[in-house]
Amino acid sequence: MRNERAEHSAFRPERVVLASSARALDLYQRDGFLFLDSLFASDEVETLRGAIASTLEGRSERTVLEVDPAMVRSVYGIHEHEPRFAALARHPRLIAAARQLLDGEVYVYQSKLNCKAVFGGDLWPWHQDFVFWQKEDGMPAPRALTAAVFLDDVTETNGPIALIPGSHTEGVLVHDTYGGPQPGYGSAPAWIANLTAKLKYTIEKDTFVRLATTNGIVTASGGAGSVLLFDCNTAHASSVNLSPYPRTLALFTYNRVDNAPAAERIHRPSFLVSRNTEPIVPVADDVLRPTLRLPA
Ligand code: 6CS
Ligand code: FE
């Protein structure tokens, strides 16, 4: 993690054991995010990386391309279509974190693989997530968070997620709404504007400048297997990928089960807004470790 506060103070990631850490809660409530260095071991990351190619090969309505149609931007609904990502979504280390930080039972609201491909991964402009879920899906309150699992090493040059510490404390910020055409996306459904580089809701410039000059900007770089958890009202963005290395993230949004949108209010597809709001049941902690190969 690097922090570009005016005083350029060093910002060292704090690895906390979420299961019993008041420190974790303090950091998350203060900053609106929590960085867990190497939460998953390299063998577990290798299991997950084995699911990337097949997830990116497919083309369905769950696949969102970059403006360059040769580049995949995101694939949604990965926890419902790839067993390894289904296991990750239900991993006890993630569920324990989500339950602790949201202070209640949770379910998977949305999942996606964000690619940020080499020489083509577009930006994600400064935005908050909750305003999309509030306006597009009717999510009642900002009681959701996203866990971004690093499937590649994330560096300062391959498009790390940038965040403004403390920006979640002001609730839904003043934002600009862009309802215009999405060049390059032809006759895609209206919800494509929630998912492309030309986002429907972005933080208004003066509000961004005020917050960024006051609170600074932190970039969440870290090794594969690390996890960034961020609140649905924390301002975040990511730049294009300037490096020769991909920056693949698996993102899972957890919502409090008592904060599910009313069914009649939901219009977007189920791969953007899950209809399954039952409390999630964690799987075994070693689910991602290769099965033990006993000597012959
Ligand atoms: O609309 C959504 O659900 C998605 N859009 C953004 C900009 N972030 C959260 C979410 O993945
Ligand atoms: Fe977002």
XYZ file of C-alpha atoms and ligand atoms in Angstrom:
308
model
C 0.000 0.000 0.000
C 1.355 3.477 -0.828
C -0.164 6.649 0.533
C 0.226 9.935 -1.323
C -0.707 12.176 1.585
C 0.898 15.615 1.506
C 3.463 14.526 4.056
C 4.193 11.385 2.040
C 4.112 9.383 5.237
C 4.866 5.693 4.796
C 1.684 3.656 4.768
C 2.489 0.117 5.726
C -0.135 -2.570 5.222
C -1.369 -3.988 8.476
C -2.085 -7.699 8.428
C -4.772 -8.341 10.998
C -6.334 -11.608 12.097
C -9.927 -10.629 11.510
C -11.409 -13.409 13.551
C -10.444 -11.647 16.757
C -9.179 -8.218 15.987
C -10.613 -4.986 17.312
C -7.733 -3.336 15.434
C -9.216 -4.519 12.148
C -12.541 -2.912 12.919
C -10.872 0.339 14.003
C -8.829 0.537 10.787
C -11.834 -0.287 8.614
C -14.123 2.218 10.342
C -11.419 4.916 10.181
C -10.276 4.409 6.583
C -13.228 2.690 4.879
C -10.941 -0.127 3.769
C -8.756 -2.881 5.195
C -5.714 -4.434 3.518
C -4.894 -8.043 4.342
C -1.424 -8.920 3.131
C -1.170 -12.526 1.808
C -4.463 -13.732 3.268
C -4.260 -16.659 0.804
C -1.126 -18.767 0.359
C 0.602 -19.281 -2.997
C -0.820 -22.798 -3.490
C -4.336 -21.442 -2.924
C -3.676 -18.610 -5.384
C -2.477 -21.177 -7.959
C -5.774 -23.052 -7.581
C -7.654 -19.816 -8.267
C -5.422 -18.766 -11.151
C -6.278 -22.081 -12.806
C -9.822 -20.735 -13.271
C -8.906 -17.451 -15.004
C -8.380 -18.612 -18.593
C -11.655 -20.542 -18.887
C -13.551 -17.654 -17.265
C -12.116 -15.186 -19.786
C -12.518 -17.471 -22.823
C -16.295 -17.597 -22.612
C -18.466 -14.869 -24.125
C -21.903 -14.322 -22.632
C -23.954 -11.395 -21.383
C -21.857 -11.711 -18.192
C -18.783 -10.650 -20.151
C -18.101 -6.904 -20.400
C -15.463 -5.915 -22.940
C -13.216 -2.865 -22.933
C -13.808 -0.246 -25.624
C -11.265 -2.345 -27.536
C -13.489 -5.415 -28.066
C -10.419 -7.657 -28.079
C -10.014 -6.954 -24.363
C -12.196 -8.395 -21.607
C -12.899 -5.795 -18.889
C -14.923 -7.908 -16.457
C -16.810 -11.178 -16.156
C -19.700 -11.061 -13.666
C -21.391 -13.855 -11.730
C -18.180 -15.839 -11.346
C -19.266 -17.374 -8.039
C -22.218 -18.975 -9.796
C -20.358 -20.310 -12.839
C -16.872 -21.430 -11.741
C -16.486 -23.889 -8.815
C -13.147 -22.416 -7.675
C -14.650 -18.931 -7.462
C -17.754 -20.393 -5.809
C -15.449 -21.823 -3.131
C -13.594 -18.521 -2.789
C -16.854 -16.579 -2.342
C -17.700 -18.913 0.542
C -14.214 -19.046 2.008
C -14.291 -18.780 5.818
C -11.492 -16.176 5.805
C -13.633 -13.873 3.633
C -16.941 -14.656 5.322
C -15.477 -14.066 8.791
C -14.180 -10.690 7.599
C -17.453 -9.654 5.960
C -19.541 -10.734 8.953
C -17.243 -8.888 11.377
C -17.011 -5.670 9.374
C -20.719 -5.600 8.493
C -21.726 -6.840 11.932
C -24.199 -9.437 10.736
C -25.037 -12.311 8.413
C -24.149 -11.735 4.751
C -24.787 -13.033 1.274
C -22.995 -12.523 -2.048
C -24.623 -9.559 -3.771
C -22.356 -9.578 -6.820
C -19.117 -11.171 -8.009
C -16.781 -10.372 -10.872
C -13.348 -10.957 -12.326
C -11.769 -7.598 -13.211
C -8.924 -8.085 -15.654
C -7.093 -4.784 -16.247
C -5.337 -6.424 -19.213
C -1.840 -5.528 -20.362
C -1.858 -2.645 -22.915
C -5.550 -2.155 -22.843
C -7.123 -2.365 -19.394
C -9.174 0.859 -19.204
C -9.616 3.038 -16.141
C -12.330 2.988 -13.510
C -13.071 6.672 -12.770
C -13.516 7.935 -9.191
C -16.810 6.593 -7.859
C -18.611 5.028 -4.923
C -20.304 1.670 -5.304
C -23.346 2.185 -3.086
C -24.916 4.847 -5.327
C -25.102 2.259 -8.138
C -26.778 -0.296 -5.904
C -29.067 2.290 -4.325
C -30.251 3.879 -7.566
C -30.127 0.875 -9.904
C -31.240 -1.883 -7.528
C -32.915 -0.194 -4.531
C -30.373 -1.299 -1.931
C -31.799 0.269 1.257
C -28.637 1.233 3.171
C -24.827 1.266 2.747
C -24.328 -2.035 4.595
C -22.217 -3.777 1.972
C -18.541 -4.180 1.230
C -16.382 -5.605 -1.535
C -13.489 -8.022 -1.057
C -10.947 -7.747 -3.877
C -8.770 -10.875 -3.964
C -5.459 -10.293 -5.772
C -4.866 -13.106 -8.290
C -1.770 -11.323 -9.627
C 0.825 -9.203 -7.881
C -0.604 -5.660 -7.824
C 2.029 -2.974 -8.328
C 2.046 0.817 -8.669
C 2.018 0.482 -12.486
C -0.478 -2.266 -13.360
C -3.565 -0.339 -12.228
C -3.923 -0.774 -8.453
C -7.179 0.229 -6.805
C -6.772 3.785 -5.473
C -8.851 4.876 -2.490
C -9.475 8.046 -0.489
C -9.173 7.202 3.214
C -12.185 8.277 5.248
C -14.308 9.174 2.211
C -16.969 6.687 3.310
C -17.805 8.844 6.357
C -19.652 11.442 4.247
C -22.191 8.962 2.869
C -23.215 9.324 -0.763
C -21.071 12.115 -2.199
C -22.093 14.680 -4.790
C -21.765 12.921 -8.111
C -22.207 13.593 -11.803
C -24.610 11.429 -13.743
C -23.811 10.497 -17.326
C -26.746 8.994 -19.160
C -25.368 9.342 -22.648
C -24.394 6.701 -25.207
C -21.594 4.264 -24.471
C -19.330 4.515 -27.549
C -18.311 1.076 -28.682
C -21.075 -0.704 -26.769
C -23.654 -0.475 -29.540
C -27.101 -1.508 -28.401
C -25.992 -2.965 -25.041
C -28.621 -2.782 -22.283
C -28.748 0.402 -20.147
C -26.945 -1.285 -17.246
C -23.732 -1.387 -19.312
C -23.246 2.251 -18.195
C -22.758 0.953 -14.654
C -19.837 -1.231 -15.727
C -17.773 0.585 -18.370
C -14.983 3.182 -18.265
C -17.591 5.905 -18.999
C -19.480 5.289 -15.761
C -23.044 6.513 -15.136
C -22.241 7.888 -11.631
C -18.875 9.508 -10.927
C -17.786 11.732 -8.040
C -18.140 15.427 -8.881
C -14.769 17.080 -9.461
C -14.778 19.721 -6.675
C -15.898 17.091 -4.160
C -13.105 14.780 -5.312
C -10.461 17.548 -5.136
C -11.586 18.556 -1.632
C -11.453 14.984 -0.337
C -8.237 13.965 -2.111
C -6.302 17.065 -1.020
C -7.520 16.711 2.552
C -7.371 12.933 3.057
C -4.824 11.883 0.463
C -4.946 8.931 -1.914
C -3.818 5.390 -1.083
C -3.030 2.779 -3.747
C -3.613 -0.856 -2.756
C -0.566 -2.620 -4.149
C 0.381 -5.995 -2.740
C 1.307 -9.575 -3.499
C -1.025 -12.148 -5.084
C -3.184 -13.695 -2.367
C -3.649 -10.363 -0.610
C -7.172 -9.037 -0.099
C -8.490 -5.475 -0.059
C -11.826 -5.017 1.686
C -13.551 -1.691 1.075
C -16.821 -0.121 2.161
C -19.542 0.536 -0.417
C -19.199 4.301 0.196
C -15.395 4.489 -0.007
C -14.321 6.541 -3.023
C -12.127 4.448 -5.313
C -10.766 4.320 -8.836
C -8.081 2.595 -10.866
C -5.919 3.784 -13.739
C -5.045 1.992 -16.943
C -2.484 -0.772 -16.813
C 0.895 0.757 -17.757
C 2.906 -2.390 -17.095
C 3.697 -5.614 -18.976
C 1.908 -7.580 -16.243
C -1.861 -8.279 -15.899
C -3.716 -7.220 -12.739
C -6.480 -9.768 -12.285
C -8.766 -9.330 -9.269
C -11.666 -11.495 -8.129
C -14.190 -9.216 -6.416
C -17.022 -10.337 -4.170
C -19.569 -7.881 -2.810
C -21.133 -8.997 0.472
C -24.390 -7.426 1.598
C -26.115 -7.765 4.962
C -28.996 -10.193 4.583
C -31.298 -7.605 6.216
C -30.242 -5.050 3.581
C -31.402 -6.900 0.501
C -33.295 -4.801 -2.054
C -37.019 -5.526 -2.340
C -37.509 -8.136 -5.090
C -39.944 -5.919 -6.999
C -37.339 -3.123 -7.084
C -34.659 -5.239 -8.805
C -34.501 -4.948 -12.604
C -30.849 -5.657 -13.433
C -29.826 -9.246 -14.293
C -29.113 -11.731 -11.516
C -25.393 -11.781 -12.379
C -25.310 -8.123 -11.240
C -27.756 -8.418 -8.331
C -28.094 -11.857 -6.776
C -31.596 -12.943 -5.919
C -30.244 -15.507 -3.433
C -30.232 -13.540 -0.159
C -29.919 -16.520 2.180
C -27.092 -16.165 4.752
C -23.967 -17.599 3.162
C -22.537 -20.810 4.645
C -18.723 -20.964 4.674
C -16.885 -23.978 3.210
C -13.814 -25.691 4.731
C -10.732 -23.493 5.177
C -8.528 -25.813 3.076
C -10.962 -25.877 0.140
C -8.464 -24.187 -2.182
C -5.463 -26.276 -1.234
C -4.595 -28.965 -3.776
C -5.935 -32.319 -2.549
C -3.229 -34.091 -0.565
C -1.394 -36.433 -2.921
C -0.367 -39.240 -0.652
C 2.800 -41.080 -1.744
C 2.014 -44.064 -3.999
O -23.087 -1.200 -10.946
C -22.466 -2.077 -10.362
O -22.999 -3.010 -9.736
C -20.943 -2.064 -10.482
N -20.475 -0.754 -10.832
C -19.419 -0.169 -10.270
C -18.883 1.086 -10.838
N -18.836 -0.649 -9.152
C -19.622 -1.620 -8.366
C -20.288 -2.638 -9.264
O -19.356 -3.623 -9.664
Fe -16.511 0.175 -7.816
